[in-house]
PDB file of C-alpha atoms in Angstrom:
ATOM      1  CA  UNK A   1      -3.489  -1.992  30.534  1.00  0.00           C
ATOM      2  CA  UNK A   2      -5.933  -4.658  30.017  1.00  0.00           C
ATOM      3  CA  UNK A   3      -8.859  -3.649  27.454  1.00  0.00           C
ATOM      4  CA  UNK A   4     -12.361  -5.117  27.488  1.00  0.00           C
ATOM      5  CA  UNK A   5     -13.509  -5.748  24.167  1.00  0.00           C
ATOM      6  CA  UNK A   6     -17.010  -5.592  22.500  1.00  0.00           C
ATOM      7  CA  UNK A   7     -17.527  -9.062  22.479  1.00  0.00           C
ATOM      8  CA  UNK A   8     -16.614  -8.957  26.103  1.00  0.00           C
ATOM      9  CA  UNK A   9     -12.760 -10.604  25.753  1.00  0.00           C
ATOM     10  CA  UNK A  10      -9.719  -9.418  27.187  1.00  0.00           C
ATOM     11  CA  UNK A  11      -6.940  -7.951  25.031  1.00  0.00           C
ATOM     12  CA  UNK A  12      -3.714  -7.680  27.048  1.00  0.00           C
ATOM     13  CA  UNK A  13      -2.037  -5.408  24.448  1.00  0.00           C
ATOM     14  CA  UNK A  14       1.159  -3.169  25.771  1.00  0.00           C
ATOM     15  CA  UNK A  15       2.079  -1.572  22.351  1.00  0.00           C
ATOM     16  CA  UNK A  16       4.017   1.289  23.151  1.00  0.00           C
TER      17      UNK A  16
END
């Protein structure tokens, strides 16, 4: 799932 960050980024992180 794709995560919007504060500073408005996106962090594609899948750690399972």
């Amino acid at each position: 799932m794709a995560r919007l960050n504060a500073d408005g980024t996106i962090d594609n992180s899948f750690n399972i």
